[in-house]
Amino acid sequence: MSAEMKRKLKKTVLLAVKIAVGCGIAIYIAEALELEYAVSAGTVTLLSLLGTKWETVKFSLVRLGTFFLTVMLIFLIMPRMHSEWIAYGVIVFLLVFLTNLMGWRATLSVNAIITAHYMTRQDFAPAFLFNEFMLVFIGVVIAIVLNLFHLNKSQKKDLMEGIRYVETAMQADLREVAGYLMGEQMKEQRSRSVWVDITLLEGKLRELMEEAREYQDNTFESHHDYYLDYFEMRLDQCRMLDSLHYEMRKMRSMPKQARVIADYIRYLADYVVEKNVPEKQMVRLNEIFAEMEKEELPESREEFESRALLYHILMDLEEFLKYKRAFVEGLGERQRKEYWE
């Protein structure tokens, strides 16, 4: 079994355990308090646990708020309509409309359950209102408590491994691009290989960004956006590699300056690491810009076009470095201490 499959299996097992335990505890508490429809407390827990820690807290509070909105609609509409199913339909219509409007659609299912209870009992006394409120309250409290337990250490380790994977892959892509620029053997085959490798890396980065976003939402500390920012930066760099490679494919001949740029790309590949501040690489790139400006003018149209494309490649490399520099400059003091020192 692959490491990715093991990781998904662990997350799935933990979620299943939390839902099973949470639903059972919620129903037990509701029955101990002699609440009617006690099983609904378990349903509320289940629906509240399907998310990250922050999502659970946020939507648990929203569930409690929309509970009173639901009760208000029930008290206004249900006693005034002779047909129960029409009353239910009108209330659900208004709930869907209002919750969608406010971005609270995730609370709809619980509110529909509360509406069904009222439709069944036709009891508008304060005691039954308290009964329904307690079902929701028990469900969301159990969900909040259980969602404090996450595989954060394991997930952090996976993200750090993801950083190493991305760096190794991007270094390899840069070296492949340099080889293509040098006009090495099997150019067309190498071109297809570079294109595929860059596309695969972009896909991996999007997966890692989702993992980082989940990790960030499952912690209560603000500095954990480091991983998400890091992978977003690498994705931007990956797009620059894509652009750079596209410029290379349009070149019909390789002028002598291509070797200088290829050597620079190979040099740059060694510095695609997490803790590098790319100042030295920027200085060396500016030196290449200055050297190219001193070159004699091209003698043919083909050489002119190729030199122009080389200049675009240098600009892409400059953007590639600027993304990393912006990421480094955006790090707070706490992030530097936590992740770099």
Short mmCIF file of C-alpha atoms in Angstrom, two decimals, residues 30-273:
data_model
loop_
_atom_site.label_atom_id
_atom_site.label_comp_id
_atom_site.label_asym_id
_atom_site.label_seq_id
_atom_site.Cartn_x
_atom_site.Cartn_y
_atom_site.Cartn_z
CA ALA A 30 -30.31 13.18 24.84
CA GLU A 31 -31.96 10.00 26.14
CA ALA A 32 -30.57 10.60 29.63
CA LEU A 33 -32.23 14.03 29.57
CA GLU A 34 -35.44 12.34 28.36
CA LEU A 35 -35.59 14.43 25.20
CA GLU A 36 -37.97 13.45 22.42
CA TYR A 37 -36.42 12.44 19.06
CA ALA A 38 -33.14 11.75 20.89
CA VAL A 39 -31.66 10.10 17.80
CA SER A 40 -31.70 13.51 16.07
CA ALA A 41 -28.94 14.70 18.41
CA GLY A 42 -26.74 12.01 16.84
CA THR A 43 -27.71 13.22 13.36
CA VAL A 44 -26.75 16.79 14.26
CA THR A 45 -23.36 15.53 15.48
CA LEU A 46 -22.81 13.57 12.27
CA LEU A 47 -23.61 16.54 10.07
CA SER A 48 -21.42 18.86 12.16
CA LEU A 49 -18.38 16.56 12.13
CA LEU A 50 -18.07 16.48 8.34
CA GLY A 51 -15.55 19.32 8.16
CA THR A 52 -12.40 20.83 9.61
CA LYS A 53 -11.99 22.17 13.13
CA TRP A 54 -12.67 25.78 12.12
CA GLU A 55 -15.60 24.77 9.92
CA THR A 56 -17.13 22.84 12.82
CA VAL A 57 -16.86 25.78 15.20
CA LYS A 58 -18.16 28.24 12.63
CA PHE A 59 -21.13 26.20 11.46
CA SER A 60 -21.99 25.02 14.95
CA LEU A 61 -22.53 28.63 15.96
CA VAL A 62 -24.42 29.28 12.75
CA ARG A 63 -26.59 26.19 13.36
CA LEU A 64 -27.65 27.59 16.72
CA GLY A 65 -28.43 30.94 15.12
CA THR A 66 -30.44 29.49 12.24
CA PHE A 67 -32.29 27.26 14.71
CA PHE A 68 -34.10 30.35 16.03
CA LEU A 69 -34.75 31.54 12.47
CA THR A 70 -36.31 28.14 11.70
CA VAL A 71 -38.48 28.24 14.84
CA MET A 72 -39.64 31.76 13.98
CA LEU A 73 -40.72 30.62 10.49
CA ILE A 74 -42.46 27.58 11.98
CA PHE A 75 -44.39 29.71 14.49
CA LEU A 76 -45.38 32.21 11.79
CA ILE A 77 -46.42 29.76 9.06
CA MET A 78 -47.38 26.35 10.42
CA PRO A 79 -50.35 27.34 12.66
CA ARG A 80 -51.83 29.45 9.83
CA MET A 81 -51.96 26.67 7.23
CA HIS A 82 -54.38 23.76 7.24
CA SER A 83 -52.21 21.57 5.02
CA GLU A 84 -49.10 20.26 6.80
CA TRP A 85 -47.22 19.36 3.64
CA ILE A 86 -47.80 22.81 2.11
CA ALA A 87 -46.62 24.45 5.33
CA TYR A 88 -43.52 22.25 5.35
CA GLY A 89 -42.81 23.09 1.72
CA VAL A 90 -43.14 26.85 2.30
CA ILE A 91 -40.87 26.75 5.35
CA VAL A 92 -38.22 24.70 3.54
CA PHE A 93 -38.41 27.05 0.55
CA LEU A 94 -37.77 30.05 2.79
CA LEU A 95 -34.97 28.23 4.63
CA VAL A 96 -33.24 27.29 1.37
CA PHE A 97 -33.60 30.84 0.08
CA LEU A 98 -32.35 32.53 3.25
CA THR A 99 -29.51 30.12 4.07
CA ASN A 100 -28.22 30.27 0.47
CA LEU A 101 -28.43 34.05 0.56
CA MET A 102 -26.38 34.19 3.75
CA GLY A 103 -23.94 31.43 2.74
CA TRP A 104 -25.23 29.06 5.45
CA ARG A 105 -26.51 26.26 3.25
CA ALA A 106 -24.64 23.67 5.36
CA THR A 107 -27.14 24.29 8.18
CA LEU A 108 -30.19 23.44 6.06
CA SER A 109 -30.38 19.71 6.83
CA VAL A 110 -30.60 20.20 10.62
CA ASN A 111 -33.25 22.89 10.23
CA ALA A 112 -35.28 20.58 7.98
CA ILE A 113 -35.18 17.95 10.75
CA ILE A 114 -36.46 20.48 13.32
CA THR A 115 -39.26 21.49 10.93
CA ALA A 116 -40.24 17.83 10.48
CA HIS A 117 -40.45 17.38 14.26
CA TYR A 118 -42.80 20.34 14.58
CA MET A 119 -44.90 19.12 11.67
CA THR A 120 -45.25 15.72 13.36
CA ARG A 121 -46.02 16.99 16.88
CA GLN A 122 -47.85 20.26 16.16
CA ASP A 123 -46.63 21.34 19.61
CA PHE A 124 -45.74 25.03 19.95
CA ALA A 125 -45.29 25.05 23.72
CA PRO A 126 -42.00 26.36 25.29
CA ALA A 127 -41.18 22.85 26.57
CA PHE A 128 -41.01 21.41 23.05
CA LEU A 129 -38.97 24.43 21.87
CA PHE A 130 -36.48 23.66 24.66
CA ASN A 131 -36.46 19.99 23.58
CA GLU A 132 -35.53 20.91 20.00
CA PHE A 133 -32.92 23.44 21.06
CA MET A 134 -31.23 20.88 23.32
CA LEU A 135 -31.04 18.35 20.47
CA VAL A 136 -29.13 20.88 18.36
CA PHE A 137 -27.04 22.12 21.28
CA ILE A 138 -25.93 18.63 22.33
CA GLY A 139 -25.10 17.68 18.75
CA VAL A 140 -22.92 20.71 18.03
CA VAL A 141 -21.11 20.64 21.39
CA ILE A 142 -20.16 16.97 20.94
CA ALA A 143 -18.98 17.76 17.37
CA ILE A 144 -16.82 20.68 18.54
CA VAL A 145 -15.21 18.59 21.28
CA LEU A 146 -14.47 15.62 19.02
CA ASN A 147 -13.14 17.76 16.18
CA LEU A 148 -10.38 18.95 18.50
CA PHE A 149 -8.78 15.58 17.79
CA HIS A 150 -6.94 15.55 14.46
CA LEU A 151 -3.81 13.94 13.02
CA ASN A 152 -2.04 17.29 13.02
CA LYS A 153 1.45 15.94 13.73
CA SER A 154 1.11 13.31 11.03
CA GLN A 155 -0.32 15.85 8.59
CA LYS A 156 2.51 18.30 9.34
CA LYS A 157 5.04 15.56 8.61
CA ASP A 158 3.28 14.82 5.30
CA LEU A 159 3.42 18.51 4.35
CA MET A 160 7.14 18.66 5.10
CA GLU A 161 7.66 15.58 2.93
CA GLY A 162 5.60 17.33 0.26
CA ILE A 163 7.99 20.30 0.38
CA ARG A 164 10.97 18.01 -0.18
CA TYR A 165 9.18 16.24 -3.04
CA VAL A 166 8.31 19.51 -4.76
CA GLU A 167 11.86 20.83 -4.45
CA THR A 168 13.35 17.65 -5.91
CA ALA A 169 10.85 17.61 -8.78
CA MET A 170 11.33 21.30 -9.58
CA GLN A 171 15.11 20.92 -9.56
CA ALA A 172 14.79 18.03 -12.01
CA ASP A 173 12.45 20.07 -14.24
CA LEU A 174 14.90 22.98 -14.31
CA ARG A 175 17.74 20.66 -15.31
CA GLU A 176 15.58 19.15 -18.06
CA VAL A 177 14.77 22.65 -19.31
CA ALA A 178 18.50 23.50 -19.31
CA GLY A 179 19.22 20.33 -21.27
CA TYR A 180 16.58 21.25 -23.83
CA LEU A 181 18.06 24.73 -24.16
CA MET A 182 21.49 23.21 -24.78
CA GLY A 183 20.04 21.31 -27.74
CA GLU A 184 20.92 17.90 -26.37
CA GLN A 185 19.99 14.73 -28.23
CA MET A 186 16.35 13.71 -28.72
CA LYS A 187 15.15 17.29 -28.36
CA GLU A 188 11.49 16.58 -29.21
CA GLN A 189 11.33 13.65 -26.81
CA ARG A 190 12.94 15.78 -24.08
CA SER A 191 10.45 18.57 -24.81
CA ARG A 192 7.48 16.27 -24.29
CA SER A 193 9.08 14.91 -21.10
CA VAL A 194 9.55 18.41 -19.64
CA TRP A 195 5.98 19.36 -20.48
CA VAL A 196 4.56 16.23 -18.83
CA ASP A 197 6.77 16.62 -15.74
CA ILE A 198 5.74 20.24 -15.22
CA THR A 199 2.05 19.34 -15.61
CA LEU A 200 2.39 16.50 -13.09
CA LEU A 201 4.11 18.82 -10.63
CA GLU A 202 1.31 21.38 -10.97
CA GLY A 203 -1.23 18.66 -10.16
CA LYS A 204 0.77 17.55 -7.11
CA LEU A 205 1.04 21.14 -5.89
CA ARG A 206 -2.73 21.59 -6.05
CA GLU A 207 -3.16 18.43 -3.96
CA LEU A 208 -0.64 19.69 -1.42
CA MET A 209 -2.40 23.05 -1.27
CA GLU A 210 -5.63 21.27 -0.31
CA GLU A 211 -3.74 19.34 2.38
CA ALA A 212 -2.18 22.58 3.64
CA ARG A 213 -5.56 24.32 3.69
CA GLU A 214 -7.05 21.45 5.69
CA TYR A 215 -4.11 21.49 8.12
CA GLN A 216 -4.48 25.25 8.53
CA ASP A 217 -8.23 24.94 9.24
CA ASN A 218 -7.59 22.23 11.83
CA THR A 219 -5.34 24.41 13.98
CA PHE A 220 -6.15 27.46 16.05
CA GLU A 221 -2.85 29.26 15.41
CA SER A 222 -2.62 31.92 12.73
CA HIS A 223 0.94 31.18 11.53
CA HIS A 224 0.05 27.78 10.04
CA ASP A 225 -0.77 29.43 6.71
CA TYR A 226 2.98 29.01 6.04
CA TYR A 227 2.50 25.72 4.19
CA LEU A 228 -0.33 27.02 2.03
CA ASP A 229 1.64 30.15 1.11
CA TYR A 230 4.68 28.00 0.34
CA PHE A 231 2.87 25.68 -2.07
CA GLU A 232 1.08 28.62 -3.72
CA MET A 233 4.50 30.20 -4.32
CA ARG A 234 5.83 26.98 -5.85
CA LEU A 235 2.73 26.70 -8.06
CA ASP A 236 3.36 30.24 -9.35
CA GLN A 237 6.96 29.24 -10.06
CA CYS A 238 5.76 26.12 -11.83
CA ARG A 239 3.61 28.27 -14.11
CA MET A 240 6.68 30.35 -14.90
CA LEU A 241 8.53 27.15 -15.85
CA ASP A 242 5.64 26.34 -18.14
CA SER A 243 5.89 29.77 -19.75
CA LEU A 244 9.67 29.51 -19.99
CA HIS A 245 9.47 26.12 -21.66
CA TYR A 246 6.85 27.41 -24.09
CA GLU A 247 9.21 30.22 -25.15
CA MET A 248 11.99 27.68 -25.72
CA ARG A 249 9.84 25.55 -27.99
CA LYS A 250 9.36 28.52 -30.33
CA MET A 251 13.10 28.90 -30.92
CA ARG A 252 14.23 27.72 -34.35
CA SER A 253 17.94 27.99 -33.55
CA MET A 254 20.03 28.19 -30.41
CA PRO A 255 22.36 31.22 -30.32
CA LYS A 256 25.61 31.06 -28.36
CA GLN A 257 24.03 32.91 -25.42
CA ALA A 258 21.77 29.88 -24.83
CA ARG A 259 24.67 28.03 -23.18
CA VAL A 260 25.14 30.86 -20.65
CA ILE A 261 21.46 30.77 -19.75
CA ALA A 262 21.42 26.95 -19.59
CA ASP A 263 24.39 27.05 -17.20
CA TYR A 264 22.55 29.61 -15.09
CA ILE A 265 19.42 27.42 -14.95
CA ARG A 266 21.51 24.47 -13.77
CA TYR A 267 23.10 26.70 -11.14
CA LEU A 268 19.65 27.95 -10.09
CA ALA A 269 18.30 24.41 -9.69
CA ASP A 270 20.62 23.79 -6.73
CA TYR A 271 18.99 26.71 -4.86
CA VAL A 272 15.38 25.59 -5.23
CA VAL A 273 15.22 24.79 -1.52
#
